[in-house]
XYZ file of C-alpha atoms in Angstrom:
722
model
C 227.355 42.857 242.848
C 228.045 39.626 244.709
C 226.972 36.243 243.459
C 225.871 33.437 245.717
C 227.801 30.496 244.263
C 226.013 28.048 246.527
C 222.663 29.042 245.051
C 224.152 28.677 241.583
C 225.222 25.131 242.338
C 221.836 24.074 243.726
C 219.583 25.881 241.260
C 218.738 24.406 237.863
C 219.793 26.654 235.050
C 216.680 28.143 233.439
C 215.712 26.704 230.086
C 215.090 28.693 226.933
C 211.327 28.839 227.474
C 211.822 30.036 231.049
C 214.324 32.698 230.000
C 212.114 34.036 227.202
C 208.982 34.137 229.362
C 210.931 35.546 232.310
C 212.262 38.392 230.156
C 208.717 39.184 228.978
C 207.526 39.323 232.574
C 210.413 41.478 233.790
C 209.971 43.867 230.818
C 206.214 43.538 230.386
C 205.642 47.029 229.014
C 208.484 46.708 226.521
C 207.323 43.237 225.418
C 203.802 44.529 224.764
C 205.170 47.573 222.936
C 207.354 45.357 220.733
C 204.346 43.255 219.748
C 202.310 46.357 218.930
C 205.137 47.886 216.878
C 205.939 44.672 214.989
C 202.301 43.898 214.138
C 201.665 47.503 213.089
C 204.825 47.581 210.939
C 204.055 44.262 209.242
C 200.459 45.313 208.611
C 201.546 48.651 207.148
C 204.168 47.016 204.933
C 201.710 44.425 203.656
C 199.170 47.153 202.889
C 201.713 49.131 200.880
C 203.194 46.149 199.017
C 199.950 44.258 198.444
C 199.549 40.513 198.030
C 200.725 38.282 195.210
C 198.581 35.213 195.786
C 198.799 32.565 193.057
C 196.790 29.359 192.800
C 199.226 26.677 191.655
C 197.051 23.963 190.124
C 199.849 22.166 188.298
C 199.838 18.373 188.517
C 203.050 17.093 186.913
C 202.678 13.759 185.162
C 198.889 13.876 184.672
C 197.008 14.045 181.375
C 195.308 17.329 182.281
C 198.678 18.950 183.021
C 200.097 17.660 179.721
C 197.176 19.285 177.899
C 197.915 22.586 179.638
C 201.619 22.323 178.799
C 200.824 21.568 175.158
C 198.678 24.684 174.831
C 201.402 26.814 176.379
C 203.981 25.384 174.013
C 201.894 25.797 170.862
C 200.243 29.108 171.806
C 203.261 31.147 172.955
C 201.326 34.402 173.026
C 199.905 33.370 176.384
C 196.404 32.840 177.647
C 194.102 35.715 178.505
C 191.032 35.626 180.700
C 187.381 35.809 179.728
C 183.891 35.978 181.182
C 180.551 34.955 179.750
C 177.452 37.121 179.514
C 174.478 34.772 179.525
C 171.039 36.036 178.516
C 167.593 34.504 178.438
C 164.511 36.012 176.836
C 161.161 34.447 177.665
C 159.734 35.591 174.322
C 162.800 34.601 172.293
C 166.072 36.437 171.650
C 165.202 37.523 168.111
C 162.855 40.131 169.562
C 165.682 41.455 171.759
C 168.254 41.915 168.988
C 168.618 45.664 169.410
C 168.837 45.448 173.214
C 171.508 42.759 172.889
C 173.488 44.880 170.434
C 173.365 47.919 172.744
C 174.492 45.855 175.737
C 177.416 44.306 173.861
C 178.478 47.721 172.547
C 178.601 49.139 176.080
C 180.600 46.171 177.376
C 183.002 46.363 174.422
C 184.131 49.854 175.536
C 184.875 48.863 179.157
C 188.464 48.626 180.521
C 190.463 45.466 179.667
C 187.801 44.178 177.239
C 189.559 42.967 174.074
C 186.567 41.601 172.157
C 182.932 40.633 172.600
C 181.396 37.791 170.605
C 177.946 38.243 169.074
C 175.696 35.249 169.891
C 173.717 35.828 166.685
C 176.783 35.221 164.498
C 178.971 32.932 166.691
C 178.316 29.232 165.968
C 176.919 27.291 168.930
C 176.206 30.354 171.067
C 172.412 30.145 170.741
C 170.219 27.417 172.221
C 167.954 25.453 169.892
C 164.842 27.215 171.209
C 166.593 30.590 170.665
C 165.733 31.714 174.191
C 169.177 31.318 175.797
C 172.509 32.560 174.469
C 175.930 33.517 175.685
C 178.577 35.998 174.632
C 182.242 35.382 175.416
C 183.930 38.574 176.608
C 187.661 38.180 175.966
C 189.969 40.280 178.126
C 193.428 41.630 177.324
C 195.058 40.371 180.551
C 195.502 37.076 182.339
C 193.057 36.156 185.082
C 195.481 36.974 187.908
C 196.063 40.463 186.465
C 192.422 41.432 185.978
C 191.328 44.046 188.580
C 188.318 42.769 190.466
C 186.611 46.146 190.282
C 186.751 46.062 186.479
C 185.060 42.651 186.529
C 182.320 44.072 188.717
C 181.935 46.944 186.261
C 181.328 44.464 183.440
C 178.722 42.673 185.568
C 176.894 45.845 186.565
C 176.900 47.460 183.119
C 175.644 44.269 181.460
C 172.889 43.817 184.041
C 171.736 47.406 183.504
C 170.004 46.085 180.367
C 167.990 43.436 182.222
C 164.231 43.849 182.458
C 161.266 41.574 183.250
C 161.353 38.751 180.738
C 164.978 39.476 179.746
C 167.529 38.064 182.200
C 171.230 38.961 182.096
C 173.837 37.089 184.166
C 177.645 36.881 184.053
C 179.545 33.641 184.535
C 183.118 32.400 184.721
C 185.742 32.175 187.447
C 186.329 35.922 187.473
C 182.624 36.561 187.991
C 182.585 34.048 190.860
C 185.497 35.784 192.586
C 184.016 39.231 192.045
C 180.887 38.521 194.056
C 180.655 40.552 197.230
C 181.509 38.450 200.279
C 180.612 38.816 203.917
C 184.258 39.111 204.917
C 184.812 39.318 208.632
C 181.277 38.263 209.655
C 182.200 34.673 210.513
C 185.400 35.681 212.307
C 183.557 38.318 214.320
C 180.790 35.904 215.312
C 183.345 33.333 216.450
C 185.311 35.827 218.542
C 182.153 37.165 220.202
C 180.976 33.648 221.101
C 184.450 32.806 222.442
C 184.380 35.900 224.657
C 181.032 34.853 226.148
C 182.381 31.372 226.980
C 185.516 32.798 228.588
C 183.514 35.232 230.726
C 181.373 32.365 232.039
C 184.505 30.282 232.691
C 186.538 32.929 234.527
C 183.823 35.237 235.806
C 185.798 38.282 234.662
C 185.757 40.276 231.445
C 189.431 41.201 231.894
C 190.523 37.595 232.386
C 188.415 36.523 229.426
C 189.974 39.179 227.198
C 193.612 38.098 227.630
C 193.422 34.869 225.536
C 191.504 36.774 222.846
C 194.104 39.559 222.755
C 196.908 37.016 222.473
C 195.204 35.260 219.549
C 194.331 38.554 217.839
C 197.944 39.776 217.912
C 199.229 36.436 216.587
C 196.690 36.250 213.754
C 197.094 39.930 212.856
C 200.859 39.619 212.602
C 200.650 36.427 210.569
C 198.222 37.960 208.074
C 200.726 40.682 207.250
C 203.615 38.220 207.013
C 201.579 35.993 204.706
C 200.993 38.872 202.306
C 204.731 39.639 202.227
C 205.686 35.968 201.823
C 203.300 35.625 198.879
C 205.887 37.555 196.842
C 208.535 34.908 197.630
C 206.499 31.696 197.662
C 203.463 30.353 195.828
C 200.604 31.019 198.251
C 196.990 30.302 197.128
C 194.402 33.020 197.651
C 192.347 30.803 199.991
C 195.237 30.505 202.469
C 194.336 33.678 204.397
C 190.816 32.600 205.485
C 192.043 29.094 206.344
C 194.918 30.636 208.315
C 192.512 32.881 210.235
C 190.254 29.904 210.925
C 193.087 27.908 212.462
C 194.882 30.868 214.052
C 191.894 32.114 216.028
C 191.056 28.654 217.339
C 194.612 27.622 218.169
C 195.640 31.040 219.484
C 192.774 31.255 221.957
C 193.262 27.600 222.863
C 196.974 27.898 223.683
C 196.556 31.085 225.700
C 193.614 29.560 227.558
C 195.567 26.453 228.585
C 198.381 28.549 230.071
C 196.061 31.073 231.686
C 193.950 28.290 233.217
C 197.003 26.764 234.881
C 197.983 30.238 236.142
C 194.494 30.666 237.563
C 194.636 27.189 239.131
C 197.876 28.051 240.929
C 196.332 31.236 242.336
C 193.134 29.492 243.460
C 194.990 26.632 245.183
C 197.006 28.974 247.367
C 199.947 30.202 245.294
C 200.235 33.758 246.628
C 203.140 34.913 244.466
C 201.734 35.954 241.095
C 205.125 35.640 239.417
C 205.662 32.161 240.779
C 202.164 31.159 239.651
C 202.932 32.432 236.165
C 206.238 30.600 235.988
C 204.648 27.341 237.151
C 201.983 27.759 234.471
C 204.603 28.385 231.799
C 206.820 25.525 232.973
C 203.876 23.092 232.837
C 201.059 24.209 230.543
C 203.512 26.336 228.548
C 205.658 23.307 227.803
C 202.536 21.345 226.843
C 201.575 24.143 224.459
C 205.032 24.128 222.899
C 204.912 20.369 222.430
C 201.350 20.414 221.076
C 202.278 23.237 218.700
C 205.224 21.224 217.417
C 202.928 18.296 216.631
C 200.627 20.644 214.707
C 203.628 21.921 212.743
C 204.784 18.369 212.012
C 201.297 17.449 210.792
C 201.122 20.511 208.544
C 204.610 20.024 207.159
C 203.554 16.464 206.373
C 201.559 18.043 203.552
C 204.874 18.561 201.806
C 205.060 14.777 201.419
C 202.115 14.998 199.024
C 204.213 17.011 196.566
C 201.238 19.143 195.502
C 202.158 22.775 194.908
C 198.723 24.150 195.781
C 198.896 22.602 199.258
C 202.478 23.562 200.033
C 201.612 27.243 200.187
C 198.709 26.525 202.531
C 200.976 24.395 204.728
C 203.464 27.271 204.888
C 200.801 29.819 205.841
C 199.102 27.725 208.525
C 202.447 26.561 209.949
C 203.527 30.179 210.282
C 200.241 30.891 212.068
C 200.801 28.137 214.615
C 204.374 29.285 215.251
C 203.170 32.847 215.833
C 200.481 31.673 218.266
C 203.095 29.663 220.166
C 205.362 32.714 220.347
C 202.504 34.937 221.530
C 201.502 32.416 224.196
C 204.951 32.453 225.841
C 205.888 36.117 225.328
C 202.817 38.311 224.973
C 200.610 36.452 227.458
C 203.221 36.566 230.286
C 203.571 40.298 229.711
C 199.804 40.773 229.935
C 199.669 38.638 233.096
C 202.295 40.895 234.662
C 200.658 44.161 233.617
C 197.177 43.141 234.781
C 198.249 40.680 237.479
C 196.732 42.411 240.513
C 193.336 42.954 238.920
C 193.275 39.402 237.555
C 194.213 37.952 240.945
C 191.434 39.845 242.711
C 188.817 38.736 240.185
C 190.072 35.124 240.216
C 189.966 34.851 244.015
C 186.573 36.559 244.159
C 185.167 34.191 241.543
C 186.654 31.157 243.331
C 185.167 32.265 246.684
C 181.678 32.243 245.173
C 181.966 28.608 244.128
C 180.222 26.331 246.594
C 181.951 23.084 245.740
C 185.483 21.932 245.227
C 186.637 22.546 241.634
C 186.681 19.362 239.591
C 184.247 17.323 241.706
C 181.989 16.650 238.746
C 184.904 15.441 236.630
C 186.109 13.183 239.458
C 182.667 11.594 239.600
C 182.655 11.121 235.812
C 186.104 9.499 235.897
C 185.073 7.253 238.769
C 181.918 6.181 236.927
C 183.909 5.366 233.791
C 186.487 3.442 235.814
C 183.843 1.262 237.506
C 182.789 -0.185 234.134
C 185.324 0.872 231.496
C 184.268 -1.583 228.781
C 180.779 -0.112 228.253
C 181.829 3.513 227.486
C 184.838 2.274 225.531
C 182.826 -0.021 223.252
C 179.875 2.363 222.808
C 182.121 5.368 222.174
C 184.253 3.481 219.649
C 181.183 2.159 217.821
C 179.798 5.701 217.581
C 183.045 6.965 216.045
C 183.197 4.068 213.599
C 179.558 4.615 212.569
C 180.212 8.287 211.865
C 183.336 7.372 209.893
C 181.598 4.942 207.520
C 180.156 7.599 205.140
C 183.707 8.824 204.506
C 184.395 5.562 202.645
C 182.108 6.851 199.877
C 183.614 10.333 199.767
C 184.026 11.686 196.247
C 186.691 14.327 195.805
C 186.565 17.145 193.288
C 186.369 20.910 192.999
C 183.373 23.134 193.480
C 182.254 25.162 190.485
C 179.558 27.738 189.959
C 176.956 24.974 190.304
C 177.582 24.895 194.068
C 177.574 28.683 194.512
C 174.902 30.562 196.387
C 171.762 30.548 194.163
C 171.626 34.339 194.515
C 175.037 34.885 192.853
C 175.090 35.901 189.202
C 177.693 33.220 188.430
C 175.326 30.525 189.732
C 172.414 31.951 187.751
C 174.552 32.010 184.590
C 175.561 28.388 185.253
C 171.926 27.323 185.602
C 170.849 29.204 182.477
C 173.562 27.494 180.405
C 172.652 24.091 181.834
C 168.979 24.623 181.015
C 169.609 26.000 177.535
C 172.488 23.812 176.344
C 172.501 20.766 178.636
C 174.082 19.988 182.051
C 177.475 19.112 180.570
C 177.898 22.444 178.808
C 179.481 24.031 181.923
C 182.315 21.493 182.024
C 183.423 20.386 178.549
C 186.239 17.880 178.187
C 189.218 19.175 176.214
C 190.534 16.293 174.109
C 193.850 16.908 172.334
C 195.016 15.008 169.263
C 198.709 14.907 168.341
C 199.302 13.422 164.899
C 197.830 13.610 161.400
C 194.481 15.118 160.409
C 192.927 11.682 159.945
C 193.487 11.002 163.642
C 191.693 14.230 164.563
C 188.698 13.358 162.361
C 188.530 9.860 163.813
C 188.626 11.375 167.309
C 185.538 13.492 166.666
C 183.607 10.537 165.259
C 184.570 8.287 168.161
C 183.616 10.834 170.796
C 180.287 11.588 169.130
C 179.422 7.867 169.286
C 180.057 7.633 173.042
C 176.770 7.283 174.985
C 177.982 9.657 177.704
C 178.694 12.578 175.341
C 175.947 14.948 174.199
C 177.819 16.969 171.564
C 181.267 17.377 170.012
C 182.757 20.458 168.359
C 184.723 20.247 165.100
C 188.482 19.852 165.586
C 190.304 23.172 165.922
C 193.996 23.457 164.971
C 196.537 25.452 166.977
C 198.219 28.351 165.073
C 201.194 26.153 164.175
C 198.895 23.387 162.848
C 200.482 20.647 164.975
C 197.737 20.111 167.546
C 193.995 19.538 167.079
C 191.531 20.180 169.891
C 188.020 18.793 170.254
C 185.538 19.880 172.924
C 183.298 17.074 174.145
C 180.201 18.051 176.164
C 179.106 15.308 178.594
C 175.440 14.515 179.127
C 175.991 14.805 182.886
C 176.971 17.829 184.964
C 180.658 18.480 185.717
C 180.367 17.360 189.344
C 178.328 14.220 188.673
C 179.977 10.867 189.244
C 178.910 9.900 185.706
C 181.231 12.587 184.288
C 184.200 11.201 186.232
C 183.319 7.725 184.965
C 183.273 9.114 181.410
C 186.758 10.604 181.805
C 188.064 7.311 183.152
C 186.450 5.317 180.329
C 187.885 7.588 177.641
C 191.389 7.372 179.091
C 191.448 3.670 179.883
C 189.407 2.152 177.067
C 188.059 4.334 174.248
C 191.107 6.430 173.333
C 193.765 3.675 173.715
C 191.770 1.568 171.250
C 191.608 4.515 168.840
C 195.353 5.119 169.174
C 195.967 1.538 168.102
C 194.028 2.240 164.895
C 195.539 5.623 164.034
C 198.909 7.356 164.098
C 197.802 9.877 166.696
C 197.991 10.163 170.470
C 195.171 11.567 172.569
C 194.954 13.333 175.937
C 191.881 14.311 177.955
C 192.056 17.595 179.850
C 189.852 20.439 181.015
C 188.686 21.502 184.450
C 186.620 18.379 185.081
C 189.469 16.056 184.149
C 191.903 18.160 186.201
C 189.686 17.775 189.276
C 189.736 13.998 188.823
C 193.521 14.055 188.412
C 193.962 16.095 191.585
C 191.691 13.762 193.544
C 193.654 10.754 192.271
C 196.966 12.383 193.187
C 195.744 13.061 196.728
C 194.369 9.523 197.115
C 197.555 7.893 195.833
C 199.865 9.903 198.104
C 197.655 9.905 201.189
C 199.134 6.716 202.749
C 202.627 8.252 202.749
C 201.265 11.438 204.269
C 199.430 9.547 207.030
C 202.483 7.425 207.850
C 204.742 10.485 208.096
C 202.388 12.454 210.351
C 201.297 9.576 212.587
C 204.805 8.142 212.851
C 206.539 11.373 213.847
C 203.791 12.332 216.294
C 203.883 8.900 217.920
C 207.660 9.142 218.354
C 207.294 12.518 220.053
C 204.649 11.193 222.438
C 206.785 8.150 223.168
C 209.751 10.360 224.032
C 207.683 12.613 226.306
C 205.656 10.038 228.238
C 208.156 7.152 228.059
C 205.399 4.811 226.966
C 204.464 2.577 224.054
C 200.728 2.285 224.701
C 200.048 6.023 225.108
C 201.165 6.998 221.559
C 199.431 3.956 220.030
C 196.206 4.849 221.807
C 196.535 8.495 220.737
C 197.132 7.582 217.077
C 194.120 5.247 216.876
C 191.738 7.651 218.612
C 192.927 10.628 216.571
C 192.356 8.701 213.359
C 188.849 7.795 214.525
C 187.969 11.417 215.310
C 189.269 12.519 211.898
C 187.337 9.751 210.161
C 184.161 10.760 211.990
C 184.561 14.415 210.994
C 185.105 13.438 207.344
C 182.037 11.226 207.531
C 179.924 14.154 208.756
C 181.282 16.350 205.936
C 180.344 13.658 203.423
C 176.789 13.410 204.748
C 176.244 17.167 204.722
C 178.073 18.433 201.638
C 178.085 15.367 199.395
C 174.746 13.821 200.322
C 173.060 17.205 200.865
C 171.899 16.758 204.463
C 170.387 19.765 206.293
C 169.694 21.573 203.033
C 173.315 21.850 201.875
C 174.070 21.987 198.154
C 175.168 18.417 197.245
C 178.412 17.980 195.347
C 181.921 16.594 195.673
C 184.152 17.381 198.634
C 186.934 19.838 197.801
C 189.926 17.655 196.944
C 192.343 19.283 199.384
C 189.902 19.560 202.331
C 190.394 15.992 203.698
C 194.187 16.226 203.826
C 194.070 19.716 205.344
C 191.563 18.576 207.966
C 193.715 15.532 208.683
C 196.817 17.645 209.228
C 195.092 20.298 211.340
C 192.882 17.970 213.402
C 195.662 15.485 214.080
C 197.781 18.297 215.430
C 194.959 19.902 217.426
C 193.984 16.545 218.936
C 197.449 16.405 220.423
C 196.685 19.613 222.353
C 194.097 17.866 224.480
C 196.026 14.598 224.515
C 199.140 16.266 225.876
C 197.276 18.564 228.280
C 195.223 15.711 229.800
C 197.789 12.931 229.764
C 200.590 15.166 231.071
C 198.502 15.976 234.162
C 197.645 12.292 234.596
C 201.326 11.434 234.188
C 202.269 14.119 236.706
C 199.871 12.622 239.280
C 201.018 9.071 238.535
C 204.663 10.013 239.090
C 203.691 11.583 242.408
C 201.375 8.852 243.753
C 202.029 5.737 241.611
C 198.251 5.178 241.804
C 196.987 4.753 238.219
C 193.261 5.095 239.031
C 193.688 8.153 241.237
C 195.982 9.732 238.670
C 193.274 9.484 235.994
C 190.635 10.947 238.312
C 192.803 13.898 239.392
C 194.090 14.503 235.899
C 190.559 14.740 234.512
C 189.397 16.810 237.498
C 192.063 19.466 236.921
C 191.803 19.575 233.121
C 188.223 18.587 232.287
C 186.709 22.055 232.572
C 189.600 23.645 230.692
C 189.473 21.083 227.886
C 185.715 21.481 227.442
C 185.965 25.283 227.558
C 188.826 25.288 225.060
C 186.878 22.884 222.861
C 183.750 25.029 223.102
C 185.758 28.048 221.969
C 187.245 26.156 219.034
C 183.818 24.814 218.088
C 182.217 28.263 217.982
C 185.193 29.761 216.125
C 185.274 26.949 213.570
C 181.488 26.621 213.446
C 181.117 30.333 212.729
C 182.671 29.692 209.323
C 179.467 27.899 208.367
C 178.177 31.467 207.971
C 180.718 32.053 205.197
C 179.398 32.064 201.616
C 182.445 30.032 200.544
C 181.670 26.310 200.297
C 185.270 25.335 201.011
C 185.334 27.322 204.264
C 182.023 25.783 205.279
C 183.534 22.325 204.836
C 186.597 23.304 206.850
C 184.482 24.840 209.591
C 182.131 21.865 209.935
C 184.938 19.303 209.779
C 187.132 21.007 212.361
C 184.227 21.795 214.719
C 182.965 18.198 214.556
C 186.414 16.734 215.181
C 187.061 18.996 218.172
C 183.626 18.244 219.641
C 184.126 14.485 219.415
C 187.734 14.671 220.544
C 187.194 16.832 223.614
C 183.940 15.378 224.939
C 183.794 11.763 223.815
C 187.443 10.800 223.438
C 189.329 12.784 226.108
C 186.625 12.768 228.797
C 185.203 9.252 228.322
C 187.232 6.918 226.114
C 190.714 7.941 227.324
C 189.863 7.423 231.057
C 188.361 4.029 230.154
C 191.439 2.978 228.167
C 193.860 4.147 230.876
C 191.810 2.280 233.496
C 192.274 -0.919 231.477
C 195.966 -0.210 230.887
C 196.696 0.506 234.547
C 200.389 0.913 235.351
C 201.237 -0.703 231.998
C 200.294 2.586 230.339
C 203.678 3.992 231.418
C 205.811 1.035 230.372
C 208.682 1.451 227.919
C 211.249 -1.253 227.020
C 214.725 -0.484 228.351
C 216.251 -0.571 224.888
C 213.879 2.124 223.633
C 214.333 4.103 226.846
C 218.061 4.363 226.180
C 217.616 5.341 222.504
C 214.822 7.894 222.769
C 215.701 11.438 223.813
C 214.159 12.616 227.075
C 211.661 15.434 226.623
C 210.064 16.736 229.831
C 206.818 18.683 229.873
C 207.345 19.928 233.422
C 210.504 20.966 235.236
C 211.252 18.971 238.328
C 213.498 21.722 239.686
C 212.106 25.203 239.254
C 214.572 28.069 238.908
C 214.587 30.597 241.683
C 212.190 33.443 241.073
C 213.527 36.769 240.043
C 211.780 39.929 241.200
C 209.583 41.655 238.675
C 210.795 45.146 237.938
C 207.896 47.504 237.526
């Protein structure tokens, strides 16, 4: 075989992205087969091995974590799980003594049940009106080792004894997790809605299916990998649904951006399908790679928080984004090659039916914004600021059974206990005394005198007699702000004064205190997290666009869209708008939304601004560059945003409150970012910047590495071997 050395000297050597995508196109069948085999193998392996999800709630250095560590040190036998059977008899429980005894006897013989307490003989287990009582069912395994089916058996067998006037419910974390979920319903609804949008956009079911297939392969493969990685790393059990939420949206989005550029090249006269694909990959593909890297940077910024429970989520979602990037530049090119002829025919047929030049509406919008840029800029910014204001009053915490679906047995048990024993009964404070017995007695007296505490249990000694524990039941519910104020008052004022009078030290723990500690840890470390994410992303944008103003503008607008989405979450889930159950915002939701939204916002930023930059380099006309950039990307950005909105919004159908918050926050941010920011505010800002938008000081230009989103010299095409 002879080699044309002249061609070698004049042709740019293909980059890594070009070589990988080119291989997938030349060996399309093999590339598709490899994806199928790998995803099938990973799925099979994960099914055989099973998951090992663990929720790491440790918070080193906090009072609640010290309480947990003390119990582990002084109770070396380990902690086992338990559930609560809560009963209410309208005519009084004394008349139901025999029914209660029969129920408890049946439960006592079930698998993994170690003991069952009798409410008639256990102190404090019966309400004062003797209509409500609870029985603690102690298990012989830890919570993570308890089979979910055995928990459901306990629930069903206990509820077999219910009858009109005698209510039986089961509470506790295990009972909450055992409730049947509508798994797959939200994902399916989102995918179906995305398919409808893509069909309207492309006019072809085949063309609409390719981005969905690409996302499905990426998400399916990542799910299996996540299960396997859970045996090596600490991965929380809520990582999988969050990963699917992000993976479906991002996967469809990335494939759509590349496919849209491919379609654009065909419609505008590019007759060679392979050349059209390579142009799409060398332009939109590079934008996808860059945008994906910013998402990864934002997610890895979670590591700066130093919170174990978030690190596993960051790992899972980062892996998802990497898989979607890989699928977009390997699987999608293979699919474009295999179905190229049919796609080309449908694309040209759909384009021939259009009566006007593509992008005319977006050109008119850009021109209207450019004629008076200050009005849309000021109004749009004020709208974002107004939506962000409620986020200033956001209260972080953790959802408990009180925010569950009212139809769940765990929620009913929660409500029965609150009605029978007081709202604070579901979230007692665990106060530990280290010192002499006099200090423990003084602790009980001091807590009982506090106006925010309804009742206090007698001090209980650990088996070694070194630690005394007092349970303090607040007058307010666990998620009320008054309970958080009580915890703060005890730690900062009441207990330090008592320590000065005794020879004991005191710590406040329990689930309610732990939620406050987690929220404080997130709040204290958030500035570092924001600086890391915003700083690294701005440097990347500066290196790509050789500009100072572009990354500054992107950072400010991204922060505004995130603030607006958090404000909407606060109004809905904290204030209870639109019928939502009011309560605190899950403590890790704001930082996760920040990381994900900041990265996703860069998708549209890079896709829009790179086309504007491409036109500006060609014409040096700043106004025309904005108009043409918006004309060629406006429809794609809005379609991609619509897909993300329906995918994210579909998670509002989930019974899980955390997923609802994620879904609403991400959908709101994408809606505001794509329609208000990218299509209105960005053209207005760039009109005011003019040519200065692309200015970079010479000193910075020499220091910064040069990262190009499009190749100026395309490699010569290689024939596709079929």
